[in-house]
Amino acid sequence: MTSRNPVVMVYIRFLFYMQAVYNFSSFAIHIPGKFNTLADACSRLHEKDKLSLEYDLLPFNPKGGCVEDTLVRVAAEYRSRGWAESTKRLYRFQLKCYLSFCETMSIQPVPVSTDDFSLYIAYLAHYKKFRFCTIQNYLAVVKHLHKANGLKDPITDNWHIKHLLLGVKRDIGDAQVGATAVTPNMLLMIKKELNLCRLYDLSVYVACLIGFFGLLRPGNFLFKDKHNPILRIEQIGSIDDGFIITVHKTKTIQFREKQLNVVIPQITGHLLCPASALYRLLSLHQILGSMVRHLYCVKV
C-alpha cells in the first residue's frame, strides 16, 4: 500500500512496522460508498452539506452531543405528544386527586394493592359524589400510571375491582346528564350586556355566535392563552352568503388528517346574524391596526 499523501504514508509505514513485529497481514478491500457512508462523507468534505452529513453519522455528534442522548430526548418529546394538551391537563388534575388521597391514607400509589384501590373507588363514590362515568375517568389515570411504570394495571383481569365497580354502578346508576342548551334568548341577553363598540366585548359576542351557528365545541374556536390561538384571522374566508372558517384540529380531528369547513351564514335582518357580527369584528381589527393574527381579543 502506498499514498501520495505524506501524512497517510506515516500511518502506512507504522502499519507495516506493526505487521512485521506482530506477524499479521492487512489487506485493502473496496467498500461501495453507499455502504461506507462515514468514510465517503469524509472524502467529500469539499462538497456542499457533506460536513453536516458527517456530523450526523458520527456516534458522537459535535453539533448536539451524543446521538443516543439526542434520540432519547426526541423519543421523550414524541411520547409527551401522545395525548392532546386538554387530555394531559385532565390527567394531571385526576392524578393530583389520586396522589392526594394516597398521601392522606398513607398508602402506596404504585403499585397499588386491590384493597387500597378499593378504598379509592369508595372515596370517589361516597365522598366525592361523582357520577359513575366520572369515577371511570378518574380510575383511568391510575391505570396509565401503572402501565407507564411497567406494571400491570389494577383494573384489568381484577375480579374484585370489577365486582366493586359493578356494585357502585348499580347503586348510583349510570344516567348521563346533558349540558343545558344555549338558546337564541340567551344570546340576546348576552348581547344586551355587551358594548359591541369595544374589541373585547365584540370578541365575546362573535365567539358565542360562531359556537352557536357553527355547532362547535368551545375548544374548537376558543384558546387557553394568546400564544396558542385556535382560530386565526387567516382561517376565515368570505363566501357569497357569509363566511367560511377552516378548522384544522378538533376533538375528532387530532392528527390533521382532514379539515373542517364551517359556514357562518348571513341572516339578513336578524338580530343575531353571525356573519354581520364577524364582519364587524374583522373591520374593527382593521380600523385599530391590530398586528395580532388571532381573531379574538384576549384581554380588556
Short mmCIF file of C-alpha atoms in Angstrom, two decimals:
data_model
loop_
_atom_site.label_atom_id
_atom_site.label_comp_id
_atom_site.label_asym_id
_atom_site.label_seq_id
_atom_site.Cartn_x
_atom_site.Cartn_y
_atom_site.Cartn_z
CA MET A 1 0.00 0.00 0.00
CA THR A 2 1.18 3.48 -0.78
CA SER A 3 -0.14 7.02 -0.95
CA ARG A 4 0.92 10.36 -2.36
CA ASN A 5 -0.15 12.00 0.88
CA PRO A 6 2.87 12.24 3.24
CA VAL A 7 0.65 12.15 6.34
CA VAL A 8 -1.05 8.96 5.19
CA MET A 9 2.36 7.43 4.42
CA VAL A 10 3.36 7.89 8.07
CA TYR A 11 0.46 5.68 9.12
CA ILE A 12 1.16 3.16 6.36
CA ARG A 13 4.80 2.79 7.45
CA PHE A 14 3.68 2.38 11.05
CA LEU A 15 1.19 -0.28 9.93
CA PHE A 16 3.91 -2.20 8.07
CA TYR A 17 6.13 -1.99 11.15
CA MET A 18 3.36 -3.43 13.33
CA GLN A 19 2.81 -6.25 10.81
CA ALA A 20 6.48 -7.18 10.99
CA VAL A 21 6.59 -7.08 14.77
CA TYR A 22 3.34 -8.97 15.45
CA ASN A 23 3.31 -11.17 12.35
CA PHE A 24 -0.06 -10.33 10.78
CA SER A 25 -1.16 -9.18 7.35
CA SER A 26 -3.58 -6.45 6.27
CA PHE A 27 -5.47 -6.12 3.01
CA ALA A 28 -7.33 -3.22 1.41
CA ILE A 29 -10.83 -4.01 0.17
CA HIS A 30 -13.06 -1.55 -1.63
CA ILE A 31 -16.40 -0.86 0.03
CA PRO A 32 -19.01 0.99 -2.06
CA GLY A 33 -19.77 4.49 -0.80
CA LYS A 34 -23.44 3.70 -0.20
CA PHE A 35 -22.34 1.19 2.45
CA ASN A 36 -19.31 3.09 3.73
CA THR A 37 -21.21 6.29 4.38
CA LEU A 38 -18.96 7.87 7.01
CA ALA A 39 -15.72 7.41 5.05
CA ASP A 40 -17.44 8.53 1.85
CA ALA A 41 -18.64 11.71 3.56
CA CYS A 42 -15.13 12.40 4.90
CA SER A 43 -13.67 12.10 1.40
CA ARG A 44 -16.13 14.67 0.04
CA LEU A 45 -15.86 17.45 2.60
CA HIS A 46 -15.29 19.93 -0.22
CA GLU A 47 -18.85 19.28 -1.41
CA LYS A 48 -21.87 21.12 -0.01
CA ASP A 49 -23.51 19.69 3.15
CA LYS A 50 -21.05 16.78 3.41
CA LEU A 51 -19.63 18.09 6.68
CA SER A 52 -23.12 18.21 8.15
CA LEU A 53 -23.72 14.65 6.93
CA GLU A 54 -20.52 13.52 8.62
CA TYR A 55 -21.67 15.02 11.92
CA ASP A 56 -24.96 13.16 11.63
CA LEU A 57 -23.15 9.86 11.07
CA LEU A 58 -20.74 10.15 13.97
CA PRO A 59 -21.57 8.23 17.18
CA PHE A 60 -20.78 11.50 18.97
CA ASN A 61 -22.37 14.47 17.24
CA PRO A 62 -20.28 17.67 17.69
CA LYS A 63 -23.38 19.75 16.96
CA GLY A 64 -25.64 18.26 19.58
CA GLY A 65 -23.81 15.83 21.82
CA CYS A 66 -24.26 12.09 21.83
CA VAL A 67 -26.59 10.79 19.13
CA GLU A 68 -28.11 8.33 21.56
CA ASP A 69 -28.88 11.14 24.01
CA THR A 70 -30.48 13.12 21.21
CA LEU A 71 -32.65 10.19 20.19
CA VAL A 72 -33.68 9.60 23.79
CA ARG A 73 -34.69 13.25 24.08
CA VAL A 74 -36.61 13.20 20.80
CA ALA A 75 -38.37 9.96 21.73
CA ALA A 76 -39.42 11.52 25.04
CA GLU A 77 -40.78 14.57 23.21
CA TYR A 78 -42.82 12.40 20.85
CA ARG A 79 -44.09 10.36 23.78
CA SER A 80 -45.22 13.54 25.54
CA ARG A 81 -47.31 14.42 22.49
CA GLY A 82 -49.16 11.12 22.57
CA TRP A 83 -52.03 12.83 24.36
CA ALA A 84 -53.67 16.10 23.44
CA GLU A 85 -52.96 19.06 25.73
CA SER A 86 -56.53 19.00 27.03
CA THR A 87 -56.18 15.31 27.90
CA LYS A 88 -52.90 15.94 29.70
CA ARG A 89 -54.45 18.75 31.73
CA LEU A 90 -57.31 16.47 32.73
CA TYR A 91 -54.97 13.61 33.65
CA ARG A 92 -52.80 15.95 35.75
CA PHE A 93 -55.86 17.06 37.69
CA GLN A 94 -57.04 13.48 38.22
CA LEU A 95 -53.55 12.33 39.17
CA LYS A 96 -53.34 15.09 41.77
CA CYS A 97 -56.57 13.80 43.30
CA TYR A 98 -55.24 10.24 43.44
CA LEU A 99 -51.86 11.16 44.91
CA SER A 100 -53.50 13.40 47.48
CA PHE A 101 -55.73 10.52 48.55
CA CYS A 102 -52.75 8.17 48.81
CA GLU A 103 -50.86 10.69 50.93
CA THR A 104 -53.83 11.23 53.24
CA MET A 105 -54.41 7.50 53.66
CA SER A 106 -50.67 6.70 53.84
CA ILE A 107 -50.88 4.13 51.07
CA GLN A 108 -48.51 3.34 48.25
CA PRO A 109 -49.74 4.78 44.93
CA VAL A 110 -47.70 2.46 42.69
CA PRO A 111 -48.18 -0.44 42.68
CA VAL A 112 -51.47 -0.11 44.49
CA SER A 113 -52.98 -3.13 46.19
CA THR A 114 -56.50 -4.30 45.48
CA ASP A 115 -57.65 -3.33 48.97
CA ASP A 116 -56.17 0.17 48.75
CA PHE A 117 -57.57 0.69 45.27
CA SER A 118 -60.98 -0.35 46.55
CA LEU A 119 -60.73 2.41 49.15
CA TYR A 120 -60.06 4.97 46.43
CA ILE A 121 -63.11 3.85 44.46
CA ALA A 122 -65.24 4.11 47.59
CA TYR A 123 -63.81 7.59 48.21
CA LEU A 124 -64.76 8.80 44.73
CA ALA A 125 -68.27 7.39 45.01
CA HIS A 126 -69.11 8.15 48.65
CA TYR A 127 -67.24 11.36 49.48
CA LYS A 128 -66.71 12.97 46.09
CA LYS A 129 -70.23 12.04 44.97
CA PHE A 130 -69.01 11.51 41.41
CA ARG A 131 -71.17 10.02 38.72
CA PHE A 132 -70.16 6.56 37.57
CA CYS A 133 -68.71 7.78 34.26
CA THR A 134 -66.59 10.32 36.17
CA ILE A 135 -65.32 7.60 38.50
CA GLN A 136 -64.24 5.56 35.49
CA ASN A 137 -62.34 8.56 34.12
CA TYR A 138 -60.55 9.11 37.43
CA LEU A 139 -59.56 5.45 37.59
CA ALA A 140 -58.11 5.56 34.08
CA VAL A 141 -55.21 7.75 35.18
CA VAL A 142 -54.27 5.16 37.82
CA LYS A 143 -54.20 2.52 35.10
CA HIS A 144 -51.95 4.70 32.92
CA LEU A 145 -49.71 5.43 35.89
CA HIS A 146 -49.09 1.73 36.41
CA LYS A 147 -48.53 0.99 32.73
CA ALA A 148 -46.09 3.89 32.42
CA ASN A 149 -44.02 2.26 35.17
CA GLY A 150 -44.09 -1.16 33.51
CA LEU A 151 -46.66 -2.55 35.93
CA LYS A 152 -49.93 -4.35 35.41
CA ASP A 153 -52.90 -2.03 35.77
CA PRO A 154 -55.07 -2.71 38.83
CA ILE A 155 -58.36 -2.95 36.91
CA THR A 156 -57.88 -5.36 34.01
CA ASP A 157 -58.40 -9.01 34.98
CA ASN A 158 -59.06 -7.99 38.59
CA TRP A 159 -62.32 -9.65 39.60
CA HIS A 160 -62.56 -7.85 42.95
CA ILE A 161 -62.25 -4.37 41.42
CA LYS A 162 -64.65 -5.13 38.58
CA HIS A 163 -67.19 -6.54 41.03
CA LEU A 164 -66.83 -3.45 43.23
CA LEU A 165 -67.37 -1.15 40.24
CA LEU A 166 -70.44 -3.15 39.29
CA GLY A 167 -71.84 -2.55 42.76
CA VAL A 168 -71.09 1.18 42.54
CA LYS A 169 -72.80 1.36 39.16
CA ARG A 170 -75.83 -0.49 40.49
CA ASP A 171 -76.08 1.85 43.47
CA ILE A 172 -75.57 5.29 41.89
CA GLY A 173 -76.69 4.45 38.36
CA ASP A 174 -75.15 5.43 35.07
CA ALA A 175 -77.55 8.08 33.80
CA GLN A 176 -76.00 10.73 31.57
CA VAL A 177 -76.99 14.35 32.18
CA GLY A 178 -76.54 16.62 29.20
CA ALA A 179 -75.41 20.21 29.42
CA THR A 180 -78.01 22.97 29.29
CA ALA A 181 -78.63 24.01 25.71
CA VAL A 182 -77.81 27.54 24.60
CA THR A 183 -80.86 29.30 23.15
CA PRO A 184 -81.29 32.42 21.00
CA ASN A 185 -82.82 34.18 24.00
CA MET A 186 -79.61 33.56 25.95
CA LEU A 187 -77.57 35.05 23.13
CA LEU A 188 -79.81 38.12 23.06
CA MET A 189 -79.34 38.54 26.81
CA ILE A 190 -75.55 38.30 26.38
CA LYS A 191 -75.67 40.84 23.55
CA LYS A 192 -77.66 43.25 25.70
CA GLU A 193 -74.95 43.24 28.39
CA LEU A 194 -72.07 43.91 25.98
CA ASN A 195 -70.72 47.08 24.42
CA LEU A 196 -70.13 45.97 20.85
CA CYS A 197 -68.04 49.05 20.14
CA ARG A 198 -65.28 47.58 22.31
CA LEU A 199 -63.00 44.96 20.79
CA TYR A 200 -63.10 42.66 23.80
CA ASP A 201 -66.90 42.69 24.13
CA LEU A 202 -67.34 42.19 20.40
CA SER A 203 -64.91 39.25 20.55
CA VAL A 204 -67.02 37.59 23.25
CA TYR A 205 -70.20 38.13 21.24
CA VAL A 206 -68.72 36.78 17.99
CA ALA A 207 -67.32 33.75 19.81
CA CYS A 208 -70.80 32.95 21.13
CA LEU A 209 -72.35 33.25 17.66
CA ILE A 210 -69.66 31.19 15.95
CA GLY A 211 -70.07 28.42 18.51
CA PHE A 212 -73.86 28.51 18.26
CA PHE A 213 -74.32 28.68 14.50
CA GLY A 214 -71.23 26.61 13.71
CA LEU A 215 -72.27 23.83 16.13
CA LEU A 216 -68.75 23.84 17.55
CA ARG A 217 -67.30 22.80 20.87
CA PRO A 218 -65.69 25.68 22.81
CA GLY A 219 -62.29 24.11 22.28
CA ASN A 220 -62.72 24.41 18.51
CA PHE A 221 -62.86 28.20 18.42
CA LEU A 222 -61.50 29.44 21.76
CA PHE A 223 -57.97 29.14 23.16
CA LYS A 224 -56.28 28.82 26.52
CA ASP A 225 -53.81 31.69 26.04
CA LYS A 226 -52.80 34.22 23.41
CA HIS A 227 -49.73 32.20 22.44
CA ASN A 228 -51.84 29.23 21.30
CA PRO A 229 -54.78 30.62 19.33
CA ILE A 230 -57.07 28.04 17.78
CA LEU A 231 -58.90 30.41 15.46
CA ARG A 232 -56.79 32.83 13.43
CA ILE A 233 -57.89 35.51 11.00
CA GLU A 234 -56.28 33.74 8.05
CA GLN A 235 -58.58 30.75 8.64
CA ILE A 236 -61.60 32.86 7.70
CA GLY A 237 -62.71 33.16 4.09
CA SER A 238 -65.54 35.11 2.50
CA ILE A 239 -68.34 33.44 0.53
CA ASP A 240 -71.48 34.80 -1.14
CA ASP A 241 -73.81 34.20 1.80
CA GLY A 242 -71.45 34.70 4.74
CA PHE A 243 -68.07 33.39 5.81
CA ILE A 244 -66.37 30.01 5.89
CA ILE A 245 -63.99 29.04 8.69
CA THR A 246 -61.40 26.32 8.12
CA VAL A 247 -60.70 24.32 11.27
CA HIS A 248 -57.65 22.05 11.14
CA LYS A 249 -57.86 20.47 14.56
CA THR A 250 -60.82 19.34 16.65
CA LYS A 251 -61.53 16.66 19.22
CA THR A 252 -62.26 14.23 16.39
CA ILE A 253 -59.55 15.56 14.03
CA GLN A 254 -56.39 15.40 16.12
CA PHE A 255 -53.80 14.47 13.50
CA ARG A 256 -54.61 16.98 10.74
CA GLU A 257 -55.86 14.13 8.56
CA LYS A 258 -58.54 16.43 7.16
CA GLN A 259 -60.00 19.88 7.66
CA LEU A 260 -63.44 21.01 8.75
CA ASN A 261 -65.13 23.83 6.82
CA VAL A 262 -67.70 25.66 8.95
CA VAL A 263 -70.12 28.05 7.27
CA ILE A 264 -71.06 31.19 9.21
CA PRO A 265 -74.29 32.24 7.49
CA GLN A 266 -75.56 35.67 6.57
CA ILE A 267 -79.06 36.03 8.06
CA THR A 268 -80.16 39.38 6.73
CA GLY A 269 -82.14 41.49 9.19
CA HIS A 270 -81.77 39.04 12.08
CA LEU A 271 -80.70 40.38 15.48
CA LEU A 272 -78.25 37.50 15.83
CA CYS A 273 -76.77 37.48 12.33
CA PRO A 274 -73.37 35.79 12.84
CA ALA A 275 -71.86 36.91 9.54
CA SER A 276 -72.63 40.57 10.27
CA ALA A 277 -71.06 40.32 13.72
CA LEU A 278 -67.98 38.59 12.33
CA TYR A 279 -67.62 41.20 9.60
CA ARG A 280 -67.84 43.92 12.24
CA LEU A 281 -65.10 42.28 14.30
CA LEU A 282 -62.81 41.91 11.30
CA SER A 283 -63.42 45.54 10.37
CA LEU A 284 -62.64 46.68 13.91
CA HIS A 285 -59.37 44.75 13.81
CA GLN A 286 -58.50 46.59 10.61
CA ILE A 287 -59.50 50.01 11.98
CA LEU A 288 -57.43 49.54 15.12
CA GLY A 289 -54.50 48.35 13.05
CA SER A 290 -54.16 45.21 15.14
CA MET A 291 -50.97 43.26 14.45
CA VAL A 292 -52.23 40.06 16.08
CA ARG A 293 -53.45 37.26 13.87
CA HIS A 294 -55.84 35.60 16.30
CA LEU A 295 -59.47 36.55 15.85
CA TYR A 296 -60.43 37.33 19.42
CA CYS A 297 -59.13 39.93 21.81
CA VAL A 298 -57.86 38.13 24.92
CA LYS A 299 -57.97 40.91 27.49
CA VAL A 300 -59.92 44.05 28.26
#
